[in-house]
CSV table of C-alpha atoms and ligand atoms in Angstrom, one decimal:
chain,number,residue,atom,x,y,z
X,1,UNK,CA,20.7,16.7,56.1
X,2,UNK,CA,23.4,16.6,58.8
X,3,UNK,CA,20.8,17.1,61.5
X,4,UNK,CA,18.8,14.2,60.2
X,5,UNK,CA,21.9,12.0,60.1
X,6,UNK,CA,22.7,12.9,63.7
X,7,UNK,CA,19.2,12.1,64.7
X,8,UNK,CA,19.3,8.7,62.9
X,9,UNK,CA,22.6,8.0,64.5
X,10,UNK,CA,21.1,8.7,67.9
X,11,UNK,CA,18.2,6.3,67.2
X,12,UNK,CA,20.5,3.6,65.7
X,13,UNK,CA,21.4,1.8,69.0
X,14,UNK,CA,17.7,1.5,69.8
X,15,UNK,CA,16.7,0.3,66.3
X,16,UNK,CA,19.5,-2.3,66.4
X,17,UNK,CA,18.4,-3.7,69.8
X,18,UNK,CA,16.5,-6.9,69.8
X,19,UNK,CA,13.0,-6.8,71.1
X,20,UNK,CA,12.3,-8.6,74.4
X,21,UNK,CA,9.1,-8.8,76.5
X,22,UNK,CA,11.0,-8.4,79.8
X,23,UNK,CA,14.3,-7.5,81.2
X,24,UNK,CA,14.9,-8.5,84.9
X,25,UNK,CA,17.9,-6.9,86.6
X,26,UNK,CA,19.3,-7.4,90.1
X,27,UNK,CA,22.4,-7.2,92.2
X,28,UNK,CA,23.2,-10.8,91.3
X,29,UNK,CA,22.1,-13.4,88.8
X,30,UNK,CA,22.8,-16.9,90.0
X,31,UNK,CA,22.6,-18.8,86.7
X,32,UNK,CA,23.3,-22.5,87.8
X,33,UNK,CA,24.6,-23.0,84.2
X,34,UNK,CA,27.4,-25.4,83.5
X,35,UNK,CA,30.0,-22.8,84.6
X,36,UNK,CA,27.9,-21.9,87.7
X,37,UNK,CA,28.3,-18.3,86.7
X,38,UNK,CA,27.2,-15.7,89.3
X,39,UNK,CA,26.8,-12.3,87.6
X,40,UNK,CA,27.1,-9.2,89.7
X,41,UNK,CA,24.8,-6.4,88.5
X,42,UNK,CA,23.2,-9.0,86.2
X,43,UNK,CA,20.2,-9.1,84.0
X,44,UNK,CA,18.0,-11.6,82.2
X,45,UNK,CA,16.1,-10.9,79.0
X,46,UNK,CA,12.9,-12.9,78.2
X,47,UNK,CA,10.9,-13.2,75.0
X,48,UNK,CA,7.7,-15.2,74.9
X,49,UNK,CA,8.2,-18.3,77.1
X,50,UNK,CA,12.0,-18.3,76.7
X,51,UNK,CA,15.1,-16.7,78.2
X,52,UNK,CA,16.9,-15.0,75.3
X,53,UNK,CA,19.8,-13.4,77.1
X,54,UNK,CA,21.8,-13.6,80.4
X,55,UNK,CA,24.6,-11.2,81.2
X,56,UNK,CA,25.6,-8.0,82.9
X,57,UNK,CA,23.1,-5.2,83.0
X,58,UNK,CA,25.1,-3.2,80.5
X,59,UNK,CA,25.4,-6.2,78.1
X,60,UNK,CA,21.7,-7.0,78.2
X,61,UNK,CA,20.8,-3.3,78.1
X,62,UNK,CA,22.7,-2.7,74.9
X,63,UNK,CA,21.4,-5.8,73.2
X,64,UNK,CA,17.7,-5.8,74.1
X,65,UNK,CA,14.9,-3.3,74.2
X,66,UNK,CA,12.2,-4.5,76.6
X,67,UNK,CA,8.6,-3.7,76.9
X,68,UNK,CA,8.5,-4.4,80.6
X,69,UNK,CA,11.1,-4.4,83.4
X,70,UNK,CA,11.7,-5.8,86.8
X,71,UNK,CA,14.3,-3.8,88.6
X,72,UNK,CA,15.5,-5.5,91.9
X,73,UNK,CA,18.8,-3.9,92.9
X,74,UNK,CA,18.6,-5.4,96.4
X,75,UNK,CA,17.8,-8.9,95.2
X,76,UNK,CA,19.2,-11.9,93.5
X,77,UNK,CA,17.7,-13.6,90.5
X,78,UNK,CA,17.8,-17.4,90.4
X,79,UNK,CA,16.2,-20.3,88.5
X,80,UNK,CA,12.7,-21.1,89.8
X,81,UNK,CA,12.9,-23.9,92.5
X,82,UNK,CA,11.8,-27.4,91.6
X,83,UNK,CA,9.8,-29.4,94.1
X,84,UNK,CA,10.4,-32.9,92.8
X,85,UNK,CA,7.8,-34.7,95.0
X,86,UNK,CA,4.6,-33.6,96.6
X,87,UNK,CA,0.9,-34.3,97.0
X,88,UNK,CA,-0.5,-30.8,96.6
X,89,UNK,CA,-4.2,-31.2,97.7
X,90,UNK,CA,-3.1,-32.7,101.0
X,91,UNK,CA,-2.4,-29.1,102.0
X,92,UNK,CA,-6.0,-29.2,103.3
X,93,UNK,CA,-4.9,-31.9,105.7
X,94,UNK,CA,-2.1,-29.8,107.0
X,95,UNK,CA,-1.6,-30.6,110.7
X,96,UNK,CA,-4.7,-32.8,111.0
X,97,UNK,CA,-2.6,-35.4,112.8
X,98,UNK,CA,1.1,-35.2,113.6
X,99,UNK,CA,3.8,-37.0,115.5
X,100,UNK,CA,2.4,-40.5,114.6
X,101,UNK,CA,3.8,-43.6,113.0
X,102,UNK,CA,3.2,-43.6,109.3
X,103,UNK,CA,0.8,-46.6,109.5
X,104,UNK,CA,-1.3,-45.0,112.4
X,105,UNK,CA,-1.4,-41.6,110.6
X,106,UNK,CA,-2.6,-43.3,107.4
X,107,UNK,CA,-5.1,-45.7,108.8
X,108,UNK,CA,-6.6,-43.7,111.7
X,109,UNK,CA,-6.6,-40.3,110.0
X,110,UNK,CA,-5.7,-39.9,106.4
X,111,UNK,CA,-7.6,-42.8,104.8
X,112,UNK,CA,-10.8,-42.1,106.7
X,113,UNK,CA,-10.6,-38.4,106.0
X,114,UNK,CA,-9.8,-39.0,102.3
X,115,UNK,CA,-12.7,-41.4,102.0
X,116,UNK,CA,-15.1,-38.7,103.3
X,117,UNK,CA,-13.6,-35.5,102.0
X,118,UNK,CA,-11.7,-36.0,98.7
X,119,UNK,CA,-13.8,-34.7,95.8
X,120,UNK,CA,-12.9,-32.6,92.8
X,121,UNK,CA,-13.9,-29.5,94.7
X,122,UNK,CA,-11.6,-30.5,97.6
X,123,UNK,CA,-8.7,-31.2,95.2
X,124,UNK,CA,-9.1,-27.9,93.4
X,125,UNK,CA,-9.2,-25.9,96.6
X,126,UNK,CA,-6.2,-27.8,98.0
X,127,UNK,CA,-4.2,-27.4,94.9
X,128,UNK,CA,-4.9,-23.7,94.7
X,129,UNK,CA,-3.7,-23.4,98.3
X,130,UNK,CA,-0.5,-25.4,97.7
X,131,UNK,CA,0.2,-23.5,94.5
X,132,UNK,CA,-0.3,-20.2,96.3
X,133,UNK,CA,2.2,-21.3,98.9
X,134,UNK,CA,4.7,-22.8,96.4
X,135,UNK,CA,4.6,-19.8,94.1
X,136,UNK,CA,5.0,-17.2,96.9
X,137,UNK,CA,8.0,-19.4,98.1
X,138,UNK,CA,9.8,-19.5,94.8
X,139,UNK,CA,8.7,-22.9,93.5
X,140,UNK,CA,8.0,-22.8,89.8
X,141,UNK,CA,7.8,-26.6,89.0
X,142,UNK,CA,6.3,-29.3,91.1
X,143,UNK,CA,6.0,-33.1,90.7
X,144,UNK,CA,2.8,-34.5,92.1
X,145,UNK,CA,0.8,-37.6,92.6
X,146,UNK,CA,-2.7,-37.6,94.1
X,147,UNK,CA,-6.3,-38.3,93.0
X,148,UNK,CA,-8.4,-36.3,90.5
X,149,UNK,CA,-5.1,-35.4,88.9
X,150,UNK,CA,-6.9,-33.7,86.0
X,151,UNK,CA,-8.3,-31.1,88.5
X,152,UNK,CA,-4.8,-30.6,89.8
X,153,UNK,CA,-3.5,-30.0,86.3
X,154,UNK,CA,-6.3,-27.4,85.7
X,155,UNK,CA,-5.6,-25.7,89.0
X,156,UNK,CA,-1.8,-25.6,88.3
X,157,UNK,CA,-2.4,-24.1,84.9
X,158,UNK,CA,-4.8,-21.5,86.4
X,159,UNK,CA,-2.1,-20.5,88.9
X,160,UNK,CA,0.6,-20.6,86.2
X,161,UNK,CA,2.8,-23.2,87.8
X,162,UNK,CA,4.6,-26.0,85.9
X,163,UNK,CA,3.7,-29.5,86.9
X,164,UNK,CA,4.8,-33.1,86.3
X,165,UNK,CA,1.6,-34.8,87.3
X,166,UNK,CA,0.4,-38.4,87.7
X,167,UNK,CA,-2.8,-40.0,88.9
X,168,UNK,CA,-2.0,-42.3,91.9
X,169,UNK,CA,-2.3,-46.0,90.9
X,170,UNK,CA,-3.1,-48.2,93.9
X,171,UNK,CA,-4.2,-51.8,94.5
X,172,UNK,CA,-7.1,-50.7,96.7
X,173,UNK,CA,-10.0,-48.4,96.1
X,174,UNK,CA,-9.1,-44.6,95.9
X,175,UNK,CA,-11.5,-41.7,95.9
X,176,UNK,CA,-11.8,-41.6,92.1
X,177,UNK,CA,-10.7,-45.1,91.0
X,178,UNK,CA,-11.9,-48.4,92.4
X,179,UNK,CA,-9.2,-50.6,90.9
X,180,UNK,CA,-5.7,-50.1,89.4
X,181,UNK,CA,-7.2,-50.7,86.0
X,182,UNK,CA,-9.5,-47.7,86.5
X,183,UNK,CA,-6.5,-45.6,87.5
X,184,UNK,CA,-4.5,-46.7,84.5
X,185,UNK,CA,-7.4,-45.9,82.2
X,186,UNK,CA,-7.8,-42.5,83.9
X,187,UNK,CA,-4.0,-42.0,83.4
X,188,UNK,CA,-4.2,-42.8,79.7
X,189,UNK,CA,-7.0,-40.2,79.2
X,190,UNK,CA,-5.0,-37.7,81.3
X,191,UNK,CA,-1.9,-38.2,79.2
X,192,UNK,CA,-3.8,-37.7,75.9
X,193,UNK,CA,-5.4,-34.5,77.3
X,194,UNK,CA,-2.2,-32.9,78.6
X,195,UNK,CA,0.6,-34.2,76.4
X,196,UNK,CA,2.2,-31.2,74.6
X,197,UNK,CA,0.8,-28.7,77.1
X,198,UNK,CA,3.2,-25.8,77.8
X,199,UNK,CA,3.0,-26.2,81.6
X,200,UNK,CA,1.9,-29.8,82.3
X,201,UNK,CA,4.0,-32.9,81.8
X,202,UNK,CA,1.7,-35.9,82.3
X,203,UNK,CA,3.2,-38.9,84.1
X,204,UNK,CA,2.3,-42.4,85.2
X,205,UNK,CA,2.3,-42.7,89.0
X,206,UNK,CA,2.1,-46.2,90.6
X,207,UNK,CA,2.2,-45.3,94.3
X,208,UNK,CA,4.8,-47.8,95.4
X,209,UNK,CA,5.9,-51.4,95.3
X,210,UNK,CA,3.9,-52.4,98.4
X,211,UNK,CA,0.6,-50.8,97.2
X,212,UNK,CA,0.7,-52.4,93.8
X,213,UNK,CA,0.8,-55.8,92.2
X,214,UNK,CA,3.4,-56.9,89.8
X,215,UNK,CA,0.8,-56.7,87.0
X,216,UNK,CA,-0.2,-53.1,87.8
X,217,UNK,CA,3.4,-52.1,88.1
X,218,UNK,CA,4.3,-53.6,84.7
X,219,UNK,CA,1.1,-52.1,83.1
X,220,UNK,CA,2.2,-48.7,84.5
X,221,UNK,CA,5.7,-48.9,82.9
X,222,UNK,CA,4.2,-50.1,79.6
X,223,UNK,CA,1.8,-47.2,79.5
X,224,UNK,CA,4.5,-44.6,80.4
X,225,UNK,CA,6.7,-46.0,77.6
X,226,UNK,CA,3.9,-46.1,75.0
X,227,UNK,CA,3.4,-42.4,75.4
X,228,UNK,CA,7.0,-41.5,76.2
X,229,UNK,CA,6.1,-39.9,79.6
X,230,UNK,CA,7.9,-40.3,82.9
X,231,UNK,CA,7.0,-42.7,85.6
X,232,UNK,CA,6.9,-41.3,89.2
X,233,UNK,CA,6.8,-43.5,92.3
X,234,UNK,CA,7.9,-43.9,95.9
X,235,UNK,CA,10.8,-46.3,96.5
X,236,UNK,CA,12.5,-47.7,99.6
X,237,UNK,CA,11.0,-45.1,101.9
X,238,UNK,CA,11.1,-47.2,105.1
X,239,UNK,CA,13.1,-50.0,106.6
X,240,UNK,CA,9.9,-52.0,106.8
X,241,UNK,CA,9.4,-51.7,103.1
X,242,UNK,CA,12.9,-53.0,102.5
X,243,UNK,CA,12.6,-55.8,105.1
X,244,UNK,CA,9.2,-56.9,103.7
X,245,UNK,CA,10.5,-57.1,100.1
X,246,UNK,CA,13.5,-59.1,101.2
X,247,UNK,CA,11.3,-61.4,103.3
X,248,UNK,CA,8.7,-62.0,100.5
X,249,UNK,CA,10.8,-61.8,97.3
X,250,UNK,CA,14.4,-62.2,98.5
X,251,UNK,CA,15.3,-58.8,96.9
X,252,UNK,CA,15.4,-55.2,97.8
X,253,UNK,CA,12.6,-53.0,96.5
X,254,UNK,CA,14.9,-51.5,93.9
X,255,UNK,CA,15.9,-55.0,92.7
X,256,UNK,CA,12.3,-56.0,92.6
X,257,UNK,CA,11.6,-52.9,90.4
X,258,UNK,CA,14.5,-53.8,88.2
X,259,UNK,CA,13.3,-57.4,87.7
X,260,UNK,CA,9.9,-56.0,86.7
X,261,UNK,CA,11.4,-53.7,84.1
X,262,UNK,CA,10.3,-50.6,86.1
X,263,UNK,CA,13.5,-48.7,85.4
X,264,UNK,CA,13.4,-49.3,81.6
X,265,UNK,CA,12.3,-45.7,80.8
X,266,UNK,CA,12.4,-42.3,82.5
X,267,UNK,CA,11.7,-42.9,86.3
X,268,UNK,CA,11.6,-40.5,89.2
X,269,UNK,CA,11.7,-42.3,92.6
X,270,UNK,CA,10.8,-40.4,95.8
X,271,UNK,CA,12.7,-41.0,99.1
X,272,UNK,CA,15.2,-43.8,98.3
X,273,UNK,CA,16.2,-43.9,102.0
X,274,UNK,CA,16.9,-47.6,102.4
X,275,UNK,CA,19.3,-48.3,99.5
X,276,UNK,CA,22.4,-50.4,99.7
X,277,UNK,CA,25.5,-49.9,97.5
X,278,UNK,CA,24.1,-52.4,94.9
X,279,UNK,CA,20.8,-50.5,94.7
X,280,UNK,CA,22.7,-47.2,94.2
X,281,UNK,CA,24.8,-48.7,91.4
X,282,UNK,CA,21.6,-50.0,89.8
X,283,UNK,CA,19.8,-46.6,90.0
X,284,UNK,CA,22.8,-44.9,88.6
X,285,UNK,CA,23.1,-47.4,85.7
X,286,UNK,CA,19.4,-47.0,84.9
X,287,UNK,CA,19.5,-43.2,85.0
X,288,UNK,CA,16.7,-43.1,87.7
X,289,UNK,CA,16.1,-39.6,89.1
X,290,UNK,CA,15.6,-39.4,92.8
X,291,UNK,CA,13.5,-37.0,94.8
X,292,UNK,CA,15.1,-36.6,98.3
X,293,UNK,CA,12.6,-35.4,100.9
X,294,UNK,CA,14.6,-34.5,104.1
X,295,UNK,CA,11.7,-33.0,106.1
X,296,UNK,CA,9.5,-36.0,105.4
X,297,UNK,CA,12.2,-38.5,106.2
X,298,UNK,CA,12.9,-36.7,109.5
X,299,UNK,CA,9.3,-36.1,110.6
X,300,UNK,CA,8.2,-39.7,109.9
X,301,UNK,CA,11.5,-41.1,111.3
X,302,UNK,CA,12.1,-42.9,108.1
X,303,UNK,CA,15.9,-42.6,108.2
X,304,UNK,CA,18.5,-40.7,106.3
X,305,UNK,CA,18.8,-41.2,102.6
X,306,UNK,CA,22.4,-41.9,101.3
X,307,UNK,CA,22.4,-38.7,99.3
X,308,UNK,CA,26.2,-38.2,99.3
X,309,UNK,CA,26.7,-41.7,97.9
X,310,UNK,CA,23.9,-41.2,95.3
X,311,UNK,CA,25.4,-37.9,94.1
X,312,UNK,CA,28.9,-39.5,94.0
X,313,UNK,CA,27.5,-42.3,91.8
X,314,UNK,CA,26.2,-39.7,89.4
X,315,UNK,CA,22.5,-40.0,90.3
X,316,UNK,CA,20.4,-36.9,89.7
X,317,UNK,CA,19.0,-36.2,93.2
X,318,UNK,CA,16.4,-33.4,93.4
X,319,UNK,CA,14.5,-32.2,96.4
X,320,UNK,CA,10.9,-32.6,97.3
X,321,UNK,CA,8.8,-31.5,100.2
X,322,UNK,CA,6.4,-34.5,100.2
X,323,UNK,CA,3.3,-33.7,102.2
X,324,UNK,CA,2.1,-31.0,102.8
X,325,UNK,CA,0.2,-33.1,105.4
X,326,UNK,CA,1.7,-35.4,108.0
X,327,UNK,CA,5.0,-36.0,106.4
X,328,UNK,CA,5.8,-32.3,106.2
X,329,UNK,CA,3.5,-29.5,107.0
X,330,UNK,CA,4.5,-27.1,104.3
X,331,UNK,CA,6.0,-26.8,100.7
X,332,UNK,CA,9.0,-24.7,101.6
X,333,UNK,CA,11.9,-25.5,99.3
X,334,UNK,CA,14.3,-23.1,101.2
X,335,UNK,CA,13.8,-25.3,104.2
X,336,UNK,CA,14.4,-28.5,102.2
X,337,UNK,CA,17.7,-27.1,100.8
X,338,UNK,CA,18.8,-26.2,104.3
X,339,UNK,CA,17.8,-29.6,105.8
X,340,UNK,CA,19.3,-31.6,102.9
X,341,UNK,CA,22.7,-30.0,103.5
X,342,UNK,CA,22.6,-30.3,107.3
X,343,UNK,CA,21.2,-33.9,107.4
X,344,UNK,CA,24.1,-35.3,105.4
X,345,UNK,CA,26.5,-33.5,107.7
X,346,UNK,CA,24.9,-35.0,110.8
X,347,UNK,CA,24.9,-38.6,109.4
X,348,UNK,CA,28.4,-38.5,108.1
X,349,UNK,CA,29.9,-36.3,110.9
X,350,UNK,CA,31.5,-34.3,108.1
X,351,UNK,CA,30.6,-30.6,107.6
X,352,UNK,CA,32.2,-30.6,104.2
X,353,UNK,CA,29.8,-33.0,102.5
X,354,UNK,CA,26.9,-31.5,100.6
X,355,UNK,CA,27.9,-27.9,100.6
X,356,UNK,CA,25.5,-25.0,99.9
X,357,UNK,CA,26.2,-25.0,96.2
X,358,UNK,CA,25.2,-28.6,95.9
X,359,UNK,CA,22.0,-28.1,97.9
X,360,UNK,CA,21.0,-25.3,95.5
X,361,UNK,CA,21.9,-27.5,92.6
X,362,UNK,CA,19.5,-30.1,94.0
X,363,UNK,CA,16.7,-27.6,94.1
X,364,UNK,CA,17.3,-26.4,90.5
X,365,UNK,CA,19.4,-28.0,87.8
X,366,UNK,CA,19.7,-31.5,89.5
X,367,UNK,CA,16.0,-31.5,90.2
X,368,UNK,CA,15.4,-30.7,86.5
X,369,UNK,CA,17.7,-33.6,85.5
X,370,UNK,CA,15.9,-35.9,88.0
X,371,UNK,CA,12.6,-35.1,86.1
X,372,UNK,CA,14.3,-35.4,82.7
X,373,UNK,CA,13.7,-31.7,82.0
X,374,UNK,CA,17.2,-30.3,82.2
X,375,UNK,CA,17.1,-29.0,78.6
X,376,UNK,CA,14.1,-26.9,79.4
X,377,UNK,CA,14.4,-25.7,83.0
X,378,UNK,CA,16.7,-25.7,86.1
X,379,UNK,CA,19.2,-22.9,85.1
X,380,UNK,CA,19.2,-19.4,83.6
X,381,UNK,CA,20.5,-19.8,80.0
X,382,UNK,CA,19.4,-18.6,76.6
X,383,UNK,CA,16.9,-20.9,75.0
X,384,UNK,CA,15.5,-22.3,78.3
X,385,UNK,CA,12.0,-21.7,79.5
X,386,UNK,CA,11.6,-18.4,81.4
X,387,UNK,CA,11.2,-19.8,84.9
X,388,UNK,CA,12.9,-17.5,87.3
X,389,UNK,CA,12.6,-15.9,90.7
X,390,UNK,CA,13.9,-12.7,92.4
X,391,UNK,CA,14.8,-13.1,96.1
X,392,UNK,CA,15.3,-10.0,98.4
X,393,UNK,CA,18.6,-9.5,100.1
X,394,UNK,CA,17.7,-6.7,102.4
X,395,UNK,CA,16.1,-8.6,105.4
X,396,UNK,CA,18.1,-8.7,108.6
X,397,UNK,CA,18.9,-12.4,108.1
X,398,UNK,CA,20.3,-11.6,104.6
X,399,UNK,CA,22.9,-9.0,105.6
X,400,UNK,CA,25.9,-8.9,105.1
X,401,UNK,CA,26.4,-11.1,102.1
X,402,UNK,CA,29.7,-12.9,101.3
X,403,UNK,CA,28.5,-15.9,99.3
X,404,UNK,CA,25.2,-16.1,97.4
X,405,UNK,CA,25.0,-19.9,97.7
X,406,UNK,CA,25.5,-19.9,101.4
X,407,UNK,CA,22.8,-17.1,101.7
X,408,UNK,CA,20.3,-19.0,99.6
X,409,UNK,CA,20.6,-22.3,101.4
X,410,UNK,CA,21.3,-21.3,105.0
X,411,UNK,CA,19.9,-17.8,105.5
X,412,UNK,CA,17.2,-16.8,103.1
X,413,UNK,CA,13.5,-17.8,103.6
X,414,UNK,CA,10.6,-18.6,101.3
X,415,UNK,CA,9.1,-15.3,102.5
X,416,UNK,CA,12.0,-13.4,100.9
X,417,UNK,CA,10.8,-14.3,97.4
X,418,UNK,CA,9.7,-11.1,95.7
X,419,UNK,CA,8.9,-11.9,92.0
X,420,UNK,CA,8.2,-15.1,90.2
X,421,UNK,CA,7.9,-15.9,86.5
X,422,UNK,CA,6.9,-19.2,85.0
X,423,UNK,CA,7.1,-19.9,81.2
X,424,UNK,CA,7.4,-16.1,80.6
X,425,UNK,CA,4.3,-15.2,82.6
X,426,UNK,CA,4.7,-13.1,85.8
X,427,UNK,CA,2.7,-14.8,88.5
X,428,UNK,CA,4.1,-13.1,91.7
X,429,UNK,CA,5.0,-9.5,91.8
X,430,UNK,CA,6.3,-7.8,94.9
X,431,UNK,CA,5.2,-10.8,97.0
X,432,UNK,CA,1.7,-10.8,95.7
X,433,UNK,CA,0.1,-13.6,93.7
X,434,UNK,CA,-1.3,-12.2,90.5
X,435,UNK,CA,-3.1,-15.3,89.2
X,436,UNK,CA,-5.2,-16.2,92.3
X,437,UNK,CA,-7.4,-14.3,94.7
X,438,UNK,CA,-5.5,-15.1,97.9
X,439,UNK,CA,-8.3,-14.2,100.3
X,440,UNK,CA,-10.7,-16.5,98.5
X,441,UNK,CA,-8.2,-19.4,98.4
X,442,UNK,CA,-7.6,-19.1,102.1
X,443,UNK,CA,-11.3,-18.8,102.9
X,444,UNK,CA,-12.1,-21.9,100.8
X,445,UNK,CA,-9.3,-23.8,102.6
X,446,UNK,CA,-10.7,-22.9,106.0
X,447,UNK,CA,-14.1,-24.1,104.8
X,448,UNK,CA,-12.7,-27.5,103.7
X,449,UNK,CA,-10.7,-27.7,107.0
X,450,UNK,CA,-13.9,-27.3,109.0
X,451,UNK,CA,-15.5,-30.2,107.0
X,452,UNK,CA,-12.5,-32.4,107.5
X,453,UNK,CA,-12.6,-31.7,111.3
X,454,UNK,CA,-16.3,-32.7,111.5
X,455,UNK,CA,-15.7,-35.8,109.4
X,456,UNK,CA,-13.1,-37.1,111.9
X,457,UNK,CA,-15.4,-36.6,115.0
X,458,UNK,CA,-16.7,-39.9,116.3
U,501,ZN,ZN1,5.0,-39.0,98.8
C-alpha cells in the first residue's frame, strides 16, 4: 500500500500538469506585453492556436505537460513580426527596374510588365516566393493589396502565414478588374469567402486618392463598414500627391479622405509621409493605423514620414516593407526596424528619438494595433494567437548581448530566425520552411522571371 502511495505521489505532479501541444523555451522571452517583460530562461506554452502560458522555464515546466518541444537555449523568443504593408506577388518583379522616379518606374516598366504577365499562376508563384522569404525572416502576418487577391489568400493559407488582404481598387483597368465596380464586386465575394477564416482577414483596398474617384472611395468605405472589415490604402506618399490635392481640392489628401468619410471605420494608411500637424491630429482623432515604410520612402525619395510626431499623437504606427519590387527589393522586417529608428534620428538630429524598444514595438504590438488586431496578435500573452519566432543569438554579429531590444533592431538579421509558428502551426523549423518546397518555389520564380524579361524586350 505504502509503495503504491509513493508511486502515486511521484506521478501526481505530472497528472496535475495541464496539457499543452508545445512548450518553447529559450534564453530570453521578449513578450512585448503591457509591462514589456523580458524573461530570462523563459518559456511559452501553446495549446491549439493559442498561447496558454508565458513565464520562466521552471514556472511553465511545472504547470504544463507538452507533447512537443522547441528548445533554443541560444536564442530569444519574440512575437512574430507584422509587415503592415506589402504587395507580395511583386516579388517576381524584384529588381526589374531600379533607381527611377516612381512615375517612370510605373509607366515604363511595371504597368507594361503587369499587363503582360500578371495571371493567377503568376500571383500564386509570387506569393509563395514572398511568403517563403517573409516566413524565413520572422514575419508571421502581412497586410497586402494586389490583384487576384483570392489566389494570394489561398497561397498565404498554404504557407501558413496570417494575412490582412484586399483586392486593389483602381479607376483604370487592372489585370483582373476592368472597372472599380468590378473590383468592388470581387472584393465583396472575397470578403464573403474569407470572413471568419483563422488566418485571413479580408479587407477593402482602394489603392489611393489619386487612383480613385470620390464615388469609388465612398463605395469602398461603405462596403468595408457593411461587413465590418478594415479598409487599407496608400495616403500622402509623395509631395506631388499632396500638392495635387491642394491644387485641385484645396485640401490635403488626409482632409479629402476625411470629407469623404473614409476614416469612419477601421483604416490602415500606408506611408503618410506628407502630413502636416492638422493631418496628424485628424488621423489620431479618427484612430487611423499607419504603415510606415522606411525602405520604400528612402528608395523612391518620397521623403521622411513624421513618425515621431505621429507616435507622440498616439497614432498606432506599424512597419511595412512595401514592394518587394522597385520601392524595396525585399520583405526584410529586421531591416525596416533598423531603418525606421535611424531615419528619424537623421531627420531630427536627435539620436534619442525612436529608440530600439519603440522600433520593435512598431514591428509587433503597434503593428497589430494599426491593423486593429492587438487583442489577437502582436505580443506573447496567454489567450493570444500562437504567432511566435525564435531568433538565434550565437552569430558573430549577435555577441555579446547587453540589451535584447538593441540586438533585435540594430544587430540581428532576418537570416538569424530559426523557428516560426503561426496560429499554433510550426511553419519554419531550424531555418527550413516546412509548408513549401523551397526548391520548387525558387525554380517557379526563375521561370516567371524569364517570362517577365522577354515581355519587356522591344
Ligand atoms: Zn504600396
